[in-house]
Amino acid sequence: MGASSDPTQDGSDEQQKRSEIYTYEAPWHIYAMNWSVRRDKNEFCGPLTSFDWNEAEPKRIGTSSIDTTCTIWDIEREAVDTQLIAHDKEVYDIAWGGVGVFASVSADGSVRVFDLRDKEHSTIIYESSEPDTPLVRLGWNKQDPRYMATIIMDSAKVVVLDIRFPTLPVVELQRHQASVNAIAWAPHSSCHICTAGDDSQALIWDLSSMGQPKFGMILPTFQHRMLSKNTEDMEK
């Protein structure tokens, strides 16, 4: 008996072959794609966006990924310790806050804190005031773990948070003239943070008055601006 010539059956088979296996809504334009030739690729997560080393427990590192997960690695065993579905969208940054505690930020606009003793739950510390506005970078104050800071995508401000009082920023640092790209807490001080942006400026802020009643607007204590060669020539 020959093969079936039923066009309905053939159409059903073709539809099954075309079934969708994965959908990814990229926040940027996609110009090309390729198929991985690595057979072991299915054991790993999607592209990684950031990682952080646990200073309190040096055998552990954490990575964040666009597949919504955060993965904790034991580098002594060269193995995954645990993997958590951390957010509803891409995770852009991860930061340790102590032994077994880390936080992450995501395209879903939230800052979430995780305690590895309870892997089923997380605490939302902050959410963007505008829905679905991505948070792209996170810095946890190692000298005073009560405080962390985050960057909003395409925003010139930095949001400083107190984990004891979720949802409301302690202060918003607004002095950059273009999008902020990076933040770093001082390793020697609990009240200084440096921010850098597309305006070619690096600003150092003294937050020692943060949290005091009516402390007012905080201004940077130090400002450094990188000049391009063309700008230097014009100013001569």
PDB file of N, CA and C in Angstrom, residues 39-100:
ATOM      1  N   ARG A  39      26.061  20.495  20.993  1.00  0.00           N
ATOM      2  CA  ARG A  39      25.065  19.555  21.484  1.00  0.00           C
ATOM      3  C   ARG A  39      24.732  19.781  22.959  1.00  0.00           C
ATOM      4  N   ASP A  40      25.659  20.382  23.679  1.00  0.00           N
ATOM      5  CA  ASP A  40      25.447  20.563  25.108  1.00  0.00           C
ATOM      6  C   ASP A  40      24.706  21.851  25.436  1.00  0.00           C
ATOM      7  N   LYS A  41      24.276  22.603  24.408  1.00  0.00           N
ATOM      8  CA  LYS A  41      23.670  23.904  24.645  1.00  0.00           C
ATOM      9  C   LYS A  41      22.391  23.797  25.467  1.00  0.00           C
ATOM     10  N   ASN A  42      21.670  22.682  25.337  1.00  0.00           N
ATOM     11  CA  ASN A  42      20.405  22.553  26.028  1.00  0.00           C
ATOM     12  C   ASN A  42      20.578  22.438  27.538  1.00  0.00           C
ATOM     13  N   GLU A  43      21.791  22.265  28.029  1.00  0.00           N
ATOM     14  CA  GLU A  43      22.026  22.172  29.454  1.00  0.00           C
ATOM     15  C   GLU A  43      22.185  23.548  30.089  1.00  0.00           C
ATOM     16  N   PHE A  44      22.268  24.587  29.280  1.00  0.00           N
ATOM     17  CA  PHE A  44      22.586  25.900  29.798  1.00  0.00           C
ATOM     18  C   PHE A  44      21.443  26.871  29.553  1.00  0.00           C
ATOM     19  N   CYS A  45      21.494  28.006  30.277  1.00  0.00           N
ATOM     20  CA  CYS A  45      20.462  29.020  30.134  1.00  0.00           C
ATOM     21  C   CYS A  45      20.760  29.915  28.941  1.00  0.00           C
ATOM     22  N   GLY A  46      19.924  30.933  28.768  1.00  0.00           N
ATOM     23  CA  GLY A  46      20.127  31.867  27.676  1.00  0.00           C
ATOM     24  C   GLY A  46      21.328  32.758  27.938  1.00  0.00           C
ATOM     25  N   PRO A  47      21.580  33.708  27.050  1.00  0.00           N
ATOM     26  CA  PRO A  47      22.728  34.606  27.212  1.00  0.00           C
ATOM     27  C   PRO A  47      22.741  35.275  28.588  1.00  0.00           C
ATOM     28  N   LEU A  48      23.938  35.384  29.167  1.00  0.00           N
ATOM     29  CA  LEU A  48      24.099  35.989  30.481  1.00  0.00           C
ATOM     30  C   LEU A  48      24.276  37.497  30.344  1.00  0.00           C
ATOM     31  N   THR A  49      23.716  38.234  31.287  1.00  0.00           N
ATOM     32  CA  THR A  49      23.771  39.689  31.250  1.00  0.00           C
ATOM     33  C   THR A  49      24.721  40.274  32.288  1.00  0.00           C
ATOM     34  N   SER A  50      24.956  39.541  33.383  1.00  0.00           N
ATOM     35  CA  SER A  50      25.826  40.052  34.433  1.00  0.00           C
ATOM     36  C   SER A  50      26.172  38.932  35.403  1.00  0.00           C
ATOM     37  N   PHE A  51      27.164  39.190  36.266  1.00  0.00           N
ATOM     38  CA  PHE A  51      27.453  38.246  37.342  1.00  0.00           C
ATOM     39  C   PHE A  51      28.068  38.990  38.518  1.00  0.00           C
ATOM     40  N   ASP A  52      28.016  38.354  39.697  1.00  0.00           N
ATOM     41  CA  ASP A  52      28.609  38.960  40.888  1.00  0.00           C
ATOM     42  C   ASP A  52      29.205  37.864  41.752  1.00  0.00           C
ATOM     43  N   TRP A  53      30.336  38.193  42.373  1.00  0.00           N
ATOM     44  CA  TRP A  53      31.050  37.255  43.232  1.00  0.00           C
ATOM     45  C   TRP A  53      30.642  37.515  44.678  1.00  0.00           C
ATOM     46  N   ASN A  54      30.295  36.453  45.389  1.00  0.00           N
ATOM     47  CA  ASN A  54      29.899  36.591  46.783  1.00  0.00           C
ATOM     48  C   ASN A  54      31.143  36.751  47.652  1.00  0.00           C
ATOM     49  N   GLU A  55      31.404  37.976  48.106  1.00  0.00           N
ATOM     50  CA  GLU A  55      32.603  38.241  48.896  1.00  0.00           C
ATOM     51  C   GLU A  55      32.554  37.547  50.253  1.00  0.00           C
ATOM     52  N   ALA A  56      31.345  37.351  50.785  1.00  0.00           N
ATOM     53  CA  ALA A  56      31.211  36.701  52.088  1.00  0.00           C
ATOM     54  C   ALA A  56      31.365  35.189  51.997  1.00  0.00           C
ATOM     55  N   GLU A  57      31.170  34.654  50.815  1.00  0.00           N
ATOM     56  CA  GLU A  57      31.282  33.206  50.584  1.00  0.00           C
ATOM     57  C   GLU A  57      31.915  33.010  49.204  1.00  0.00           C
ATOM     58  N   PRO A  58      33.237  33.130  49.111  1.00  0.00           N
ATOM     59  CA  PRO A  58      33.920  33.219  47.811  1.00  0.00           C
ATOM     60  C   PRO A  58      33.747  32.021  46.883  1.00  0.00           C
ATOM     61  N   LYS A  59      33.234  30.927  47.372  1.00  0.00           N
ATOM     62  CA  LYS A  59      33.039  29.784  46.482  1.00  0.00           C
ATOM     63  C   LYS A  59      31.799  29.950  45.614  1.00  0.00           C
ATOM     64  N   ARG A  60      30.998  30.979  45.887  1.00  0.00           N
ATOM     65  CA  ARG A  60      29.749  31.176  45.161  1.00  0.00           C
ATOM     66  C   ARG A  60      29.813  32.406  44.263  1.00  0.00           C
ATOM     67  N   ILE A  61      29.286  32.248  43.047  1.00  0.00           N
ATOM     68  CA  ILE A  61      29.026  33.386  42.177  1.00  0.00           C
ATOM     69  C   ILE A  61      27.582  33.292  41.701  1.00  0.00           C
ATOM     70  N   GLY A  62      27.039  34.413  41.288  1.00  0.00           N
ATOM     71  CA  GLY A  62      25.686  34.438  40.754  1.00  0.00           C
ATOM     72  C   GLY A  62      25.679  35.053  39.371  1.00  0.00           C
ATOM     73  N   THR A  63      24.859  34.519  38.480  1.00  0.00           N
ATOM     74  CA  THR A  63      24.728  35.059  37.129  1.00  0.00           C
ATOM     75  C   THR A  63      23.266  35.368  36.840  1.00  0.00           C
ATOM     76  N   SER A  64      23.042  36.362  35.994  1.00  0.00           N
ATOM     77  CA  SER A  64      21.689  36.705  35.552  1.00  0.00           C
ATOM     78  C   SER A  64      21.591  36.479  34.054  1.00  0.00           C
ATOM     79  N   SER A  65      20.381  36.227  33.582  1.00  0.00           N
ATOM     80  CA  SER A  65      20.198  35.838  32.182  1.00  0.00           C
ATOM     81  C   SER A  65      18.929  36.442  31.602  1.00  0.00           C
ATOM     82  N   ILE A  66      18.897  36.526  30.272  1.00  0.00           N
ATOM     83  CA  ILE A  66      17.695  37.028  29.600  1.00  0.00           C
ATOM     84  C   ILE A  66      16.551  36.024  29.639  1.00  0.00           C
ATOM     85  N   ASP A  67      16.818  34.794  30.100  1.00  0.00           N
ATOM     86  CA  ASP A  67      15.741  33.798  30.157  1.00  0.00           C
ATOM     87  C   ASP A  67      14.950  33.878  31.458  1.00  0.00           C
ATOM     88  N   THR A  68      15.060  34.998  32.173  1.00  0.00           N
ATOM     89  CA  THR A  68      14.348  35.334  33.420  1.00  0.00           C
ATOM     90  C   THR A  68      14.932  34.667  34.659  1.00  0.00           C
ATOM     91  N   THR A  69      16.044  33.966  34.541  1.00  0.00           N
ATOM     92  CA  THR A  69      16.590  33.236  35.680  1.00  0.00           C
ATOM     93  C   THR A  69      17.833  33.895  36.269  1.00  0.00           C
ATOM     94  N   CYS A  70      18.092  33.546  37.522  1.00  0.00           N
ATOM     95  CA  CYS A  70      19.374  33.787  38.175  1.00  0.00           C
ATOM     96  C   CYS A  70      19.932  32.426  38.579  1.00  0.00           C
ATOM     97  N   THR A  71      21.208  32.226  38.312  1.00  0.00           N
ATOM     98  CA  THR A  71      21.839  30.944  38.602  1.00  0.00           C
ATOM     99  C   THR A  71      22.967  31.151  39.599  1.00  0.00           C
ATOM    100  N   ILE A  72      22.977  30.320  40.631  1.00  0.00           N
ATOM    101  CA  ILE A  72      24.022  30.365  41.649  1.00  0.00           C
ATOM    102  C   ILE A  72      24.959  29.188  41.415  1.00  0.00           C
ATOM    103  N   TRP A  73      26.249  29.499  41.287  1.00  0.00           N
ATOM    104  CA  TRP A  73      27.255  28.489  40.962  1.00  0.00           C
ATOM    105  C   TRP A  73      28.173  28.248  42.154  1.00  0.00           C
ATOM    106  N   ASP A  74      28.518  26.971  42.357  1.00  0.00           N
ATOM    107  CA  ASP A  74      29.548  26.592  43.320  1.00  0.00           C
ATOM    108  C   ASP A  74      30.812  26.326  42.517  1.00  0.00           C
ATOM    109  N   ILE A  75      31.768  27.249  42.563  1.00  0.00           N
ATOM    110  CA  ILE A  75      32.935  27.121  41.694  1.00  0.00           C
ATOM    111  C   ILE A  75      33.918  26.071  42.198  1.00  0.00           C
ATOM    112  N   GLU A  76      33.805  25.679  43.469  1.00  0.00           N
ATOM    113  CA  GLU A  76      34.668  24.607  43.964  1.00  0.00           C
ATOM    114  C   GLU A  76      34.233  23.265  43.392  1.00  0.00           C
ATOM    115  N   ARG A  77      32.922  23.075  43.284  1.00  0.00           N
ATOM    116  CA  ARG A  77      32.395  21.839  42.695  1.00  0.00           C
ATOM    117  C   ARG A  77      32.234  21.942  41.183  1.00  0.00           C
ATOM    118  N   GLU A  78      32.402  23.173  40.650  1.00  0.00           N
ATOM    119  CA  GLU A  78      32.206  23.430  39.229  1.00  0.00           C
ATOM    120  C   GLU A  78      30.818  22.965  38.787  1.00  0.00           C
ATOM    121  N   ALA A  79      29.818  23.368  39.573  1.00  0.00           N
ATOM    122  CA  ALA A  79      28.453  22.917  39.314  1.00  0.00           C
ATOM    123  C   ALA A  79      27.463  23.998  39.730  1.00  0.00           C
ATOM    124  N   VAL A  80      26.251  23.889  39.187  1.00  0.00           N
ATOM    125  CA  VAL A  80      25.170  24.797  39.557  1.00  0.00           C
ATOM    126  C   VAL A  80      24.651  24.419  40.937  1.00  0.00           C
ATOM    127  N   ASP A  81      24.590  25.400  41.822  1.00  0.00           N
ATOM    128  CA  ASP A  81      24.031  25.178  43.149  1.00  0.00           C
ATOM    129  C   ASP A  81      22.509  25.234  43.093  1.00  0.00           C
ATOM    130  N   THR A  82      22.004  26.283  42.454  1.00  0.00           N
ATOM    131  CA  THR A  82      20.563  26.404  42.273  1.00  0.00           C
ATOM    132  C   THR A  82      20.275  27.398  41.160  1.00  0.00           C
ATOM    133  N   GLN A  83      19.110  27.263  40.547  1.00  0.00           N
ATOM    134  CA  GLN A  83      18.662  28.199  39.519  1.00  0.00           C
ATOM    135  C   GLN A  83      17.237  28.605  39.835  1.00  0.00           C
ATOM    136  N   LEU A  84      17.000  29.914  39.868  1.00  0.00           N
ATOM    137  CA  LEU A  84      15.698  30.446  40.233  1.00  0.00           C
ATOM    138  C   LEU A  84      15.099  31.240  39.085  1.00  0.00           C
ATOM    139  N   ILE A  85      13.801  31.064  38.860  1.00  0.00           N
ATOM    140  CA  ILE A  85      13.084  31.955  37.945  1.00  0.00           C
ATOM    141  C   ILE A  85      12.845  33.239  38.723  1.00  0.00           C
ATOM    142  N   ALA A  86      13.639  34.236  38.427  1.00  0.00           N
ATOM    143  CA  ALA A  86      13.699  35.420  39.281  1.00  0.00           C
ATOM    144  C   ALA A  86      12.670  36.488  38.928  1.00  0.00           C
ATOM    145  N   HIS A  87      12.361  36.631  37.635  1.00  0.00           N
ATOM    146  CA  HIS A  87      11.507  37.733  37.184  1.00  0.00           C
ATOM    147  C   HIS A  87      10.569  37.258  36.077  1.00  0.00           C
ATOM    148  N   ASP A  88       9.705  38.184  35.659  1.00  0.00           N
ATOM    149  CA  ASP A  88       8.785  37.888  34.559  1.00  0.00           C
ATOM    150  C   ASP A  88       9.417  38.163  33.200  1.00  0.00           C
ATOM    151  N   LYS A  89      10.491  38.960  33.197  1.00  0.00           N
ATOM    152  CA  LYS A  89      11.184  39.278  31.946  1.00  0.00           C
ATOM    153  C   LYS A  89      12.696  39.144  32.151  1.00  0.00           C
ATOM    154  N   GLU A  90      13.455  39.597  31.164  1.00  0.00           N
ATOM    155  CA  GLU A  90      14.908  39.462  31.212  1.00  0.00           C
ATOM    156  C   GLU A  90      15.491  40.036  32.504  1.00  0.00           C
ATOM    157  N   VAL A  91      16.464  39.330  33.072  1.00  0.00           N
ATOM    158  CA  VAL A  91      17.174  39.812  34.256  1.00  0.00           C
ATOM    159  C   VAL A  91      18.470  40.465  33.778  1.00  0.00           C
ATOM    160  N   TYR A  92      18.682  41.722  34.161  1.00  0.00           N
ATOM    161  CA  TYR A  92      19.821  42.481  33.639  1.00  0.00           C
ATOM    162  C   TYR A  92      21.006  42.582  34.597  1.00  0.00           C
ATOM    163  N   ASP A  93      20.763  42.402  35.899  1.00  0.00           N
ATOM    164  CA  ASP A  93      21.888  42.514  36.834  1.00  0.00           C
ATOM    165  C   ASP A  93      21.580  41.750  38.110  1.00  0.00           C
ATOM    166  N   ILE A  94      22.649  41.378  38.804  1.00  0.00           N
ATOM    167  CA  ILE A  94      22.546  40.629  40.052  1.00  0.00           C
ATOM    168  C   ILE A  94      23.612  41.150  41.000  1.00  0.00           C
ATOM    169  N   ALA A  95      23.300  41.178  42.300  1.00  0.00           N
ATOM    170  CA  ALA A  95      24.262  41.659  43.297  1.00  0.00           C
ATOM    171  C   ALA A  95      24.044  40.916  44.607  1.00  0.00           C
ATOM    172  N   TRP A  96      25.146  40.457  45.200  1.00  0.00           N
ATOM    173  CA  TRP A  96      25.080  39.798  46.502  1.00  0.00           C
ATOM    174  C   TRP A  96      24.987  40.838  47.610  1.00  0.00           C
ATOM    175  N   GLY A  97      24.242  40.480  48.671  1.00  0.00           N
ATOM    176  CA  GLY A  97      24.141  41.342  49.838  1.00  0.00           C
ATOM    177  C   GLY A  97      24.647  40.683  51.099  1.00  0.00           C
ATOM    178  N   GLY A  98      25.155  39.465  50.981  1.00  0.00           N
ATOM    179  CA  GLY A  98      25.642  38.721  52.134  1.00  0.00           C
ATOM    180  C   GLY A  98      25.621  37.240  51.835  1.00  0.00           C
ATOM    181  N   VAL A  99      25.836  36.412  52.864  1.00  0.00           N
ATOM    182  CA  VAL A  99      25.816  34.960  52.682  1.00  0.00           C
ATOM    183  C   VAL A  99      24.389  34.517  52.358  1.00  0.00           C
ATOM    184  N   GLY A 100      24.198  33.943  51.176  1.00  0.00           N
ATOM    185  CA  GLY A 100      22.898  33.393  50.818  1.00  0.00           C
ATOM    186  C   GLY A 100      21.833  34.397  50.453  1.00  0.00           C
TER     187      GLY A 100
END
